[in-house]
Amino acid sequence: MVELRAMNESALHQSFAGDVYNSAVYLKRCFPEINAAVVTAIGQDKLSTQMLERFNSESLDTDFVFAHDTKVPGMYYIETDEAGERSFSYWRNDSAAKKVVEFLTADVVEQLSAGDMFFFSGISLAVIDPNTRAQFWQKVEQLKQAGVSIVFDPNYRARLWQSPDETKEQYHHAFNVSDVVLPGVEDFEMLYGLNTVQAVIDFCKPYDIHEVVVKNGPKSVVTMIGEEQLSHNITPVTHVVDTTSAGDAFNGVYLGARLSGRAIDDAVNLAAKAAGTVIQQPGAIAPKDIFQQAMRVAGL
Ligand code: ADP
C-alpha cells in the first residue's frame, strides 16, 4: 500500500508499506543471502511504478508482483498519539492487491513451490477478493504438498472483515494448513476473547502446527516448538515513537533467522531487537542505516 503520515500541519510523508511486505524488507535487510519474493498485484500508474522500484531497492524479488490493467494500489494514513500508538484510515476497498489470486496460475504456483516458505497474514486473507478464497486455499495446499513451509500471522483487523465469524472461519483454514504461526496476544483477545499467552498456545494445540511464536508486546515472547514451550524476555524500549510494523519486523527477522539455521532463542532475540528498533522510528519501514546499525550491535 501507499503509506501517508503527517509531517506537520501542511505536509504528508509518502512511502510504501503493508504487513507482509514489511516483513520481507526486514528479513532481506538482515539475511541478504535469502531470496525474498513479494507476491502481490499493483497497477500501471505512477505510484505503482514507484512501488515496484522501492521493492527492487530493498533487493526483493519482484517476479511475482503482477500489474493489474485497471486497478491501483490501496492507500492508508497513519495517525500516531503521544504514546506512539497508531490508528489508520484506509482507501483500499478496490485495490489491485485484492485481485492477486487471479494471477496465481498453475505456472506461478509451480515456481513458488521451489521456495522454502510461503508467508501470509490475516490481512492478506481479509484483503483478497472473497470470491477467490477457495482458489487461494487450493493453491496454499498445493504449496504445502510440494514441501513449502506455510507460515501465518493472524494480524487481525476487525474493520477489514464482515463479521468475527467470517474471520474465524478463514483463520480455521489458516491454522489447519500452517506449519508456523506467529500470533499476537492482542489479536486473540479481540477475536477470540483469549488474553493470555497460555490461552493462545492452548488454542493452537489441536492444530498440527509445528512452531507457534506468541508475541505479547514488550512483556514476552513465548515459543512452542513441537512439545517444548519456552518463554523469552523482551527488553522494553522506553522511547516508543510509532508501533507500526513492530510485529512485521519481528516476523521477518525471526523467519529469516530460522531459515538461516539459527536456534529459537537467537532468532527471538534478533527479531525482538529488530522490532524494538523499528518502534523508535516513524512509519512502517525504518531508515536502512539506523536499522542495520542496530542489528550489527545486536550481533548480526
Ligand atoms: P503487533 O505489532 O503485531 O501488535 P506486538 O505489539 O506484540 O505486535 O509487538 C511485536 C514485537 O515488538 C514484540 O514481540 C516485541 O518483540 C516488540 N515490542 C513491542 N513493543 C515493544 C516495546 N515497548 N519495547 C520493546 N519491544 C517491543
mmCIF file with all atom_site columns, N, CA and C in Angstrom, residues 103-155:
data_model
loop_
_atom_site.group_PDB
_atom_site.id
_atom_site.type_symbol
_atom_site.label_atom_id
_atom_site.label_alt_id
_atom_site.label_comp_id
_atom_site.label_asym_id
_atom_site.label_entity_id
_atom_site.label_seq_id
_atom_site.pdbx_PDB_ins_code
_atom_site.Cartn_x
_atom_site.Cartn_y
_atom_site.Cartn_z
_atom_site.occupancy
_atom_site.B_iso_or_equiv
_atom_site.pdbx_formal_charge
_atom_site.auth_seq_id
_atom_site.auth_comp_id
_atom_site.auth_asym_id
_atom_site.auth_atom_id
_atom_site.pdbx_PDB_model_num
ATOM 1   N N  . PHE A 1 103 ? -3.876  -13.926 -10.402 1.00 0.00 ? 103 PHE A N  1
ATOM 2   C CA . PHE A 1 103 ? -2.586  -14.038 -11.096 1.00 0.00 ? 103 PHE A CA 1
ATOM 3   C C  . PHE A 1 103 ? -1.821  -15.316 -10.730 1.00 0.00 ? 103 PHE A C  1
ATOM 4   N N  . LEU A 1 104 ? -2.340  -16.049 -9.756  1.00 0.00 ? 104 LEU A N  1
ATOM 5   C CA . LEU A 1 104 ? -1.608  -17.240 -9.295  1.00 0.00 ? 104 LEU A CA 1
ATOM 6   C C  . LEU A 1 104 ? -1.957  -18.449 -10.168 1.00 0.00 ? 104 LEU A C  1
ATOM 7   N N  . THR A 1 105 ? -1.440  -18.437 -11.368 1.00 0.00 ? 105 THR A N  1
ATOM 8   C CA . THR A 1 105 ? -1.686  -19.524 -12.315 1.00 0.00 ? 105 THR A CA 1
ATOM 9   C C  . THR A 1 105 ? -0.926  -20.783 -11.869 1.00 0.00 ? 105 THR A C  1
ATOM 10  N N  . ALA A 1 106 ? -1.216  -21.889 -12.551 1.00 0.00 ? 106 ALA A N  1
ATOM 11  C CA . ALA A 1 106 ? -0.522  -23.146 -12.233 1.00 0.00 ? 106 ALA A CA 1
ATOM 12  C C  . ALA A 1 106 ? 0.995   -22.954 -12.363 1.00 0.00 ? 106 ALA A C  1
ATOM 13  N N  . ASP A 1 107 ? 1.383   -22.189 -13.360 1.00 0.00 ? 107 ASP A N  1
ATOM 14  C CA . ASP A 1 107 ? 2.799   -21.946 -13.600 1.00 0.00 ? 107 ASP A CA 1
ATOM 15  C C  . ASP A 1 107 ? 3.431   -21.166 -12.424 1.00 0.00 ? 107 ASP A C  1
ATOM 16  N N  . VAL A 1 108 ? 2.705   -20.166 -11.948 1.00 0.00 ? 108 VAL A N  1
ATOM 17  C CA . VAL A 1 108 ? 3.209   -19.366 -10.822 1.00 0.00 ? 108 VAL A CA 1
ATOM 18  C C  . VAL A 1 108 ? 3.318   -20.245 -9.573  1.00 0.00 ? 108 VAL A C  1
ATOM 19  N N  . VAL A 1 109 ? 2.287   -21.053 -9.338  1.00 0.00 ? 109 VAL A N  1
ATOM 20  C CA . VAL A 1 109 ? 2.308   -21.929 -8.148  1.00 0.00 ? 109 VAL A CA 1
ATOM 21  C C  . VAL A 1 109 ? 3.493   -22.898 -8.246  1.00 0.00 ? 109 VAL A C  1
ATOM 22  N N  . GLU A 1 110 ? 3.768   -23.370 -9.443  1.00 0.00 ? 110 GLU A N  1
ATOM 23  C CA . GLU A 1 110 ? 4.905   -24.273 -9.610  1.00 0.00 ? 110 GLU A CA 1
ATOM 24  C C  . GLU A 1 110 ? 6.222   -23.563 -9.267  1.00 0.00 ? 110 GLU A C  1
ATOM 25  N N  . GLN A 1 111 ? 6.334   -22.324 -9.704  1.00 0.00 ? 111 GLN A N  1
ATOM 26  C CA . GLN A 1 111 ? 7.566   -21.569 -9.381  1.00 0.00 ? 111 GLN A CA 1
ATOM 27  C C  . GLN A 1 111 ? 7.675   -21.320 -7.870  1.00 0.00 ? 111 GLN A C  1
ATOM 28  N N  . LEU A 1 112 ? 6.520   -20.994 -7.248  1.00 0.00 ? 112 LEU A N  1
ATOM 29  C CA . LEU A 1 112 ? 6.531   -20.749 -5.797  1.00 0.00 ? 112 LEU A CA 1
ATOM 30  C C  . LEU A 1 112 ? 6.830   -22.035 -5.022  1.00 0.00 ? 112 LEU A C  1
ATOM 31  N N  . SER A 1 113 ? 6.523   -23.165 -5.631  1.00 0.00 ? 113 SER A N  1
ATOM 32  C CA . SER A 1 113 ? 6.765   -24.457 -4.974  1.00 0.00 ? 113 SER A CA 1
ATOM 33  C C  . SER A 1 113 ? 8.243   -24.730 -4.758  1.00 0.00 ? 113 SER A C  1
ATOM 34  N N  . ALA A 1 114 ? 9.082   -23.990 -5.484  1.00 0.00 ? 114 ALA A N  1
ATOM 35  C CA . ALA A 1 114 ? 10.523  -24.182 -5.326  1.00 0.00 ? 114 ALA A CA 1
ATOM 36  C C  . ALA A 1 114 ? 11.028  -23.458 -4.071  1.00 0.00 ? 114 ALA A C  1
ATOM 37  N N  . GLY A 1 115 ? 10.179  -22.637 -3.461  1.00 0.00 ? 115 GLY A N  1
ATOM 38  C CA . GLY A 1 115 ? 10.592  -21.880 -2.272  1.00 0.00 ? 115 GLY A CA 1
ATOM 39  C C  . GLY A 1 115 ? 10.588  -22.744 -1.021  1.00 0.00 ? 115 GLY A C  1
ATOM 40  N N  . ASP A 1 116 ? 11.209  -22.208 0.041   1.00 0.00 ? 116 ASP A N  1
ATOM 41  C CA . ASP A 1 116 ? 11.227  -22.916 1.326   1.00 0.00 ? 116 ASP A CA 1
ATOM 42  C C  . ASP A 1 116 ? 9.994   -22.583 2.147   1.00 0.00 ? 116 ASP A C  1
ATOM 43  N N  . MET A 1 117 ? 9.465   -21.380 1.946   1.00 0.00 ? 117 MET A N  1
ATOM 44  C CA . MET A 1 117 ? 8.465   -20.869 2.862   1.00 0.00 ? 117 MET A CA 1
ATOM 45  C C  . MET A 1 117 ? 7.456   -20.005 2.111   1.00 0.00 ? 117 MET A C  1
ATOM 46  N N  . PHE A 1 118 ? 6.189   -20.078 2.513   1.00 0.00 ? 118 PHE A N  1
ATOM 47  C CA . PHE A 1 118 ? 5.167   -19.171 1.977   1.00 0.00 ? 118 PHE A CA 1
ATOM 48  C C  . PHE A 1 118 ? 4.491   -18.509 3.167   1.00 0.00 ? 118 PHE A C  1
ATOM 49  N N  . PHE A 1 119 ? 4.592   -17.196 3.230   1.00 0.00 ? 119 PHE A N  1
ATOM 50  C CA . PHE A 1 119 ? 4.072   -16.448 4.381   1.00 0.00 ? 119 PHE A CA 1
ATOM 51  C C  . PHE A 1 119 ? 2.884   -15.578 3.966   1.00 0.00 ? 119 PHE A C  1
ATOM 52  N N  . PHE A 1 120 ? 1.808   -15.675 4.729   1.00 0.00 ? 120 PHE A N  1
ATOM 53  C CA . PHE A 1 120 ? 0.659   -14.785 4.507   1.00 0.00 ? 120 PHE A CA 1
ATOM 54  C C  . PHE A 1 120 ? 0.082   -14.408 5.866   1.00 0.00 ? 120 PHE A C  1
ATOM 55  N N  . SER A 1 121 ? -0.806  -13.414 5.861   1.00 0.00 ? 121 SER A N  1
ATOM 56  C CA . SER A 1 121 ? -1.319  -12.915 7.142   1.00 0.00 ? 121 SER A CA 1
ATOM 57  C C  . SER A 1 121 ? -2.836  -12.818 7.131   1.00 0.00 ? 121 SER A C  1
ATOM 58  N N  . GLY A 1 122 ? -3.382  -12.491 8.283   1.00 0.00 ? 122 GLY A N  1
ATOM 59  C CA . GLY A 1 122 ? -4.816  -12.252 8.384   1.00 0.00 ? 122 GLY A CA 1
ATOM 60  C C  . GLY A 1 122 ? -5.242  -11.082 7.513   1.00 0.00 ? 122 GLY A C  1
ATOM 61  N N  . ILE A 1 123 ? -4.314  -10.148 7.309   1.00 0.00 ? 123 ILE A N  1
ATOM 62  C CA . ILE A 1 123 ? -4.636  -9.016  6.428   1.00 0.00 ? 123 ILE A CA 1
ATOM 63  C C  . ILE A 1 123 ? -4.679  -9.501  4.976   1.00 0.00 ? 123 ILE A C  1
ATOM 64  N N  . SER A 1 124 ? -3.741  -10.386 4.603   1.00 0.00 ? 124 SER A N  1
ATOM 65  C CA . SER A 1 124 ? -3.802  -10.971 3.248   1.00 0.00 ? 124 SER A CA 1
ATOM 66  C C  . SER A 1 124 ? -5.172  -11.609 3.025   1.00 0.00 ? 124 SER A C  1
ATOM 67  N N  . LEU A 1 125 ? -5.615  -12.380 4.026   1.00 0.00 ? 125 LEU A N  1
ATOM 68  C CA . LEU A 1 125 ? -6.892  -13.102 3.891   1.00 0.00 ? 125 LEU A CA 1
ATOM 69  C C  . LEU A 1 125 ? -8.068  -12.145 3.792   1.00 0.00 ? 125 LEU A C  1
ATOM 70  N N  . ALA A 1 126 ? -8.002  -11.059 4.578   1.00 0.00 ? 126 ALA A N  1
ATOM 71  C CA . ALA A 1 126 ? -9.111  -10.104 4.577   1.00 0.00 ? 126 ALA A CA 1
ATOM 72  C C  . ALA A 1 126 ? -9.168  -9.339  3.263   1.00 0.00 ? 126 ALA A C  1
ATOM 73  N N  . VAL A 1 127 ? -8.006  -9.100  2.689   1.00 0.00 ? 127 VAL A N  1
ATOM 74  C CA . VAL A 1 127 ? -7.934  -8.234  1.511   1.00 0.00 ? 127 VAL A CA 1
ATOM 75  C C  . VAL A 1 127 ? -8.318  -8.959  0.225   1.00 0.00 ? 127 VAL A C  1
ATOM 76  N N  . ILE A 1 128 ? -7.912  -10.198 0.067   1.00 0.00 ? 128 ILE A N  1
ATOM 77  C CA . ILE A 1 128 ? -8.173  -10.861 -1.223  1.00 0.00 ? 128 ILE A CA 1
ATOM 78  C C  . ILE A 1 128 ? -9.678  -10.944 -1.472  1.00 0.00 ? 128 ILE A C  1
ATOM 79  N N  . ASP A 1 129 ? -10.046 -10.787 -2.715  1.00 0.00 ? 129 ASP A N  1
ATOM 80  C CA . ASP A 1 129 ? -11.440 -10.861 -3.132  1.00 0.00 ? 129 ASP A CA 1
ATOM 81  C C  . ASP A 1 129 ? -12.071 -12.139 -2.554  1.00 0.00 ? 129 ASP A C  1
ATOM 82  N N  . PRO A 1 130 ? -13.147 -12.017 -1.767  1.00 0.00 ? 130 PRO A N  1
ATOM 83  C CA . PRO A 1 130 ? -13.745 -13.213 -1.152  1.00 0.00 ? 130 PRO A CA 1
ATOM 84  C C  . PRO A 1 130 ? -14.107 -14.302 -2.174  1.00 0.00 ? 130 PRO A C  1
ATOM 85  N N  . ASN A 1 131 ? -14.377 -13.882 -3.421  1.00 0.00 ? 131 ASN A N  1
ATOM 86  C CA . ASN A 1 131 ? -14.696 -14.877 -4.456  1.00 0.00 ? 131 ASN A CA 1
ATOM 87  C C  . ASN A 1 131 ? -13.498 -15.741 -4.828  1.00 0.00 ? 131 ASN A C  1
ATOM 88  N N  . THR A 1 132 ? -12.309 -15.319 -4.416  1.00 0.00 ? 132 THR A N  1
ATOM 89  C CA . THR A 1 132 ? -11.112 -16.083 -4.790  1.00 0.00 ? 132 THR A CA 1
ATOM 90  C C  . THR A 1 132 ? -10.538 -16.858 -3.598  1.00 0.00 ? 132 THR A C  1
ATOM 91  N N  . ARG A 1 133 ? -11.251 -16.843 -2.465  1.00 0.00 ? 133 ARG A N  1
ATOM 92  C CA . ARG A 1 133 ? -10.711 -17.510 -1.264  1.00 0.00 ? 133 ARG A CA 1
ATOM 93  C C  . ARG A 1 133 ? -10.516 -19.017 -1.471  1.00 0.00 ? 133 ARG A C  1
ATOM 94  N N  . ALA A 1 134 ? -11.511 -19.647 -2.075  1.00 0.00 ? 134 ALA A N  1
ATOM 95  C CA . ALA A 1 134 ? -11.411 -21.105 -2.261  1.00 0.00 ? 134 ALA A CA 1
ATOM 96  C C  . ALA A 1 134 ? -10.182 -21.438 -3.106  1.00 0.00 ? 134 ALA A C  1
ATOM 97  N N  . GLN A 1 135 ? -9.992  -20.634 -4.148  1.00 0.00 ? 135 GLN A N  1
ATOM 98  C CA . GLN A 1 135 ? -8.819  -20.823 -5.014  1.00 0.00 ? 135 GLN A CA 1
ATOM 99  C C  . GLN A 1 135 ? -7.529  -20.615 -4.227  1.00 0.00 ? 135 GLN A C  1
ATOM 100 N N  . PHE A 1 136 ? -7.523  -19.593 -3.363  1.00 0.00 ? 136 PHE A N  1
ATOM 101 C CA . PHE A 1 136 ? -6.337  -19.300 -2.551  1.00 0.00 ? 136 PHE A CA 1
ATOM 102 C C  . PHE A 1 136 ? -5.964  -20.517 -1.713  1.00 0.00 ? 136 PHE A C  1
ATOM 103 N N  . TRP A 1 137 ? -6.954  -21.099 -1.025  1.00 0.00 ? 137 TRP A N  1
ATOM 104 C CA . TRP A 1 137 ? -6.662  -22.246 -0.152  1.00 0.00 ? 137 TRP A CA 1
ATOM 105 C C  . TRP A 1 137 ? -6.157  -23.441 -0.947  1.00 0.00 ? 137 TRP A C  1
ATOM 106 N N  . GLN A 1 138 ? -6.717  -23.600 -2.149  1.00 0.00 ? 138 GLN A N  1
ATOM 107 C CA . GLN A 1 138 ? -6.274  -24.697 -3.019  1.00 0.00 ? 138 GLN A CA 1
ATOM 108 C C  . GLN A 1 138 ? -4.786  -24.528 -3.355  1.00 0.00 ? 138 GLN A C  1
ATOM 109 N N  . LYS A 1 139 ? -4.403  -23.300 -3.639  1.00 0.00 ? 139 LYS A N  1
ATOM 110 C CA . LYS A 1 139 ? -3.008  -23.038 -4.032  1.00 0.00 ? 139 LYS A CA 1
ATOM 111 C C  . LYS A 1 139 ? -2.061  -23.183 -2.832  1.00 0.00 ? 139 LYS A C  1
ATOM 112 N N  . VAL A 1 140 ? -2.526  -22.738 -1.667  1.00 0.00 ? 140 VAL A N  1
ATOM 113 C CA . VAL A 1 140 ? -1.691  -22.889 -0.467  1.00 0.00 ? 140 VAL A CA 1
ATOM 114 C C  . VAL A 1 140 ? -1.498  -24.381 -0.191  1.00 0.00 ? 140 VAL A C  1
ATOM 115 N N  . GLU A 1 141 ? -2.551  -25.132 -0.361  1.00 0.00 ? 141 GLU A N  1
ATOM 116 C CA . GLU A 1 141 ? -2.481  -26.590 -0.158  1.00 0.00 ? 141 GLU A CA 1
ATOM 117 C C  . GLU A 1 141 ? -1.472  -27.218 -1.129  1.00 0.00 ? 141 GLU A C  1
ATOM 118 N N  . GLN A 1 142 ? -1.484  -26.745 -2.361  1.00 0.00 ? 142 GLN A N  1
ATOM 119 C CA . GLN A 1 142 ? -0.525  -27.263 -3.355  1.00 0.00 ? 142 GLN A CA 1
ATOM 120 C C  . GLN A 1 142 ? 0.915   -26.971 -2.922  1.00 0.00 ? 142 GLN A C  1
ATOM 121 N N  . LEU A 1 143 ? 1.121   -25.761 -2.405  1.00 0.00 ? 143 LEU A N  1
ATOM 122 C CA . LEU A 1 143 ? 2.473   -25.396 -1.947  1.00 0.00 ? 143 LEU A CA 1
ATOM 123 C C  . LEU A 1 143 ? 2.889   -26.305 -0.794  1.00 0.00 ? 143 LEU A C  1
ATOM 124 N N  . LYS A 1 144 ? 1.949   -26.540 0.116   1.00 0.00 ? 144 LYS A N  1
ATOM 125 C CA . LYS A 1 144 ? 2.255   -27.401 1.264   1.00 0.00 ? 144 LYS A CA 1
ATOM 126 C C  . LYS A 1 144 ? 2.629   -28.812 0.785   1.00 0.00 ? 144 LYS A C  1
ATOM 127 N N  . GLN A 1 145 ? 1.830   -29.317 -0.151  1.00 0.00 ? 145 GLN A N  1
ATOM 128 C CA . GLN A 1 145 ? 2.100   -30.660 -0.704  1.00 0.00 ? 145 GLN A CA 1
ATOM 129 C C  . GLN A 1 145 ? 3.488   -30.725 -1.343  1.00 0.00 ? 145 GLN A C  1
ATOM 130 N N  . ALA A 1 146 ? 3.922   -29.577 -1.896  1.00 0.00 ? 146 ALA A N  1
ATOM 131 C CA . ALA A 1 146 ? 5.233   -29.532 -2.561  1.00 0.00 ? 146 ALA A CA 1
ATOM 132 C C  . ALA A 1 146 ? 6.374   -29.392 -1.550  1.00 0.00 ? 146 ALA A C  1
ATOM 133 N N  . GLY A 1 147 ? 6.021   -29.316 -0.250  1.00 0.00 ? 147 GLY A N  1
ATOM 134 C CA . GLY A 1 147 ? 7.064   -29.257 0.775   1.00 0.00 ? 147 GLY A CA 1
ATOM 135 C C  . GLY A 1 147 ? 7.401   -27.851 1.243   1.00 0.00 ? 147 GLY A C  1
ATOM 136 N N  . VAL A 1 148 ? 6.629   -26.860 0.792   1.00 0.00 ? 148 VAL A N  1
ATOM 137 C CA . VAL A 1 148 ? 6.871   -25.483 1.227   1.00 0.00 ? 148 VAL A CA 1
ATOM 138 C C  . VAL A 1 148 ? 6.294   -25.317 2.636   1.00 0.00 ? 148 VAL A C  1
ATOM 139 N N  . SER A 1 149 ? 7.052   -24.704 3.537   1.00 0.00 ? 149 SER A N  1
ATOM 140 C CA . SER A 1 149 ? 6.573   -24.457 4.898   1.00 0.00 ? 149 SER A CA 1
ATOM 141 C C  . SER A 1 149 ? 5.576   -23.292 4.852   1.00 0.00 ? 149 SER A C  1
ATOM 142 N N  . ILE A 1 150 ? 4.398   -23.502 5.414   1.00 0.00 ? 150 ILE A N  1
ATOM 143 C CA . ILE A 1 150 ? 3.341   -22.480 5.360   1.00 0.00 ? 150 ILE A CA 1
ATOM 144 C C  . ILE A 1 150 ? 3.348   -21.706 6.682   1.00 0.00 ? 150 ILE A C  1
ATOM 145 N N  . VAL A 1 151 ? 3.428   -20.384 6.568   1.00 0.00 ? 151 VAL A N  1
ATOM 146 C CA . VAL A 1 151 ? 3.560   -19.533 7.761   1.00 0.00 ? 151 VAL A CA 1
ATOM 147 C C  . VAL A 1 151 ? 2.444   -18.491 7.782   1.00 0.00 ? 151 VAL A C  1
ATOM 148 N N  . PHE A 1 152 ? 1.819   -18.335 8.963   1.00 0.00 ? 152 PHE A N  1
ATOM 149 C CA . PHE A 1 152 ? 0.660   -17.441 9.084   1.00 0.00 ? 152 PHE A CA 1
ATOM 150 C C  . PHE A 1 152 ? 0.779   -16.542 10.310  1.00 0.00 ? 152 PHE A C  1
ATOM 151 N N  . ASP A 1 153 ? 0.549   -15.250 10.101  1.00 0.00 ? 153 ASP A N  1
ATOM 152 C CA . ASP A 1 153 ? 0.388   -14.307 11.225  1.00 0.00 ? 153 ASP A CA 1
ATOM 153 C C  . ASP A 1 153 ? -1.058  -13.835 11.190  1.00 0.00 ? 153 ASP A C  1
ATOM 154 N N  . PRO A 1 154 ? -1.850  -14.122 12.241  1.00 0.00 ? 154 PRO A N  1
ATOM 155 C CA . PRO A 1 154 ? -3.275  -13.749 12.203  1.00 0.00 ? 154 PRO A CA 1
ATOM 156 C C  . PRO A 1 154 ? -3.521  -12.244 12.005  1.00 0.00 ? 154 PRO A C  1
ATOM 157 N N  . ASN A 1 155 ? -2.685  -11.388 12.520  1.00 0.00 ? 155 ASN A N  1
ATOM 158 C CA . ASN A 1 155 ? -2.788  -9.942  12.284  1.00 0.00 ? 155 ASN A CA 1
ATOM 159 C C  . ASN A 1 155 ? -4.230  -9.482  12.040  1.00 0.00 ? 155 ASN A C  1
#
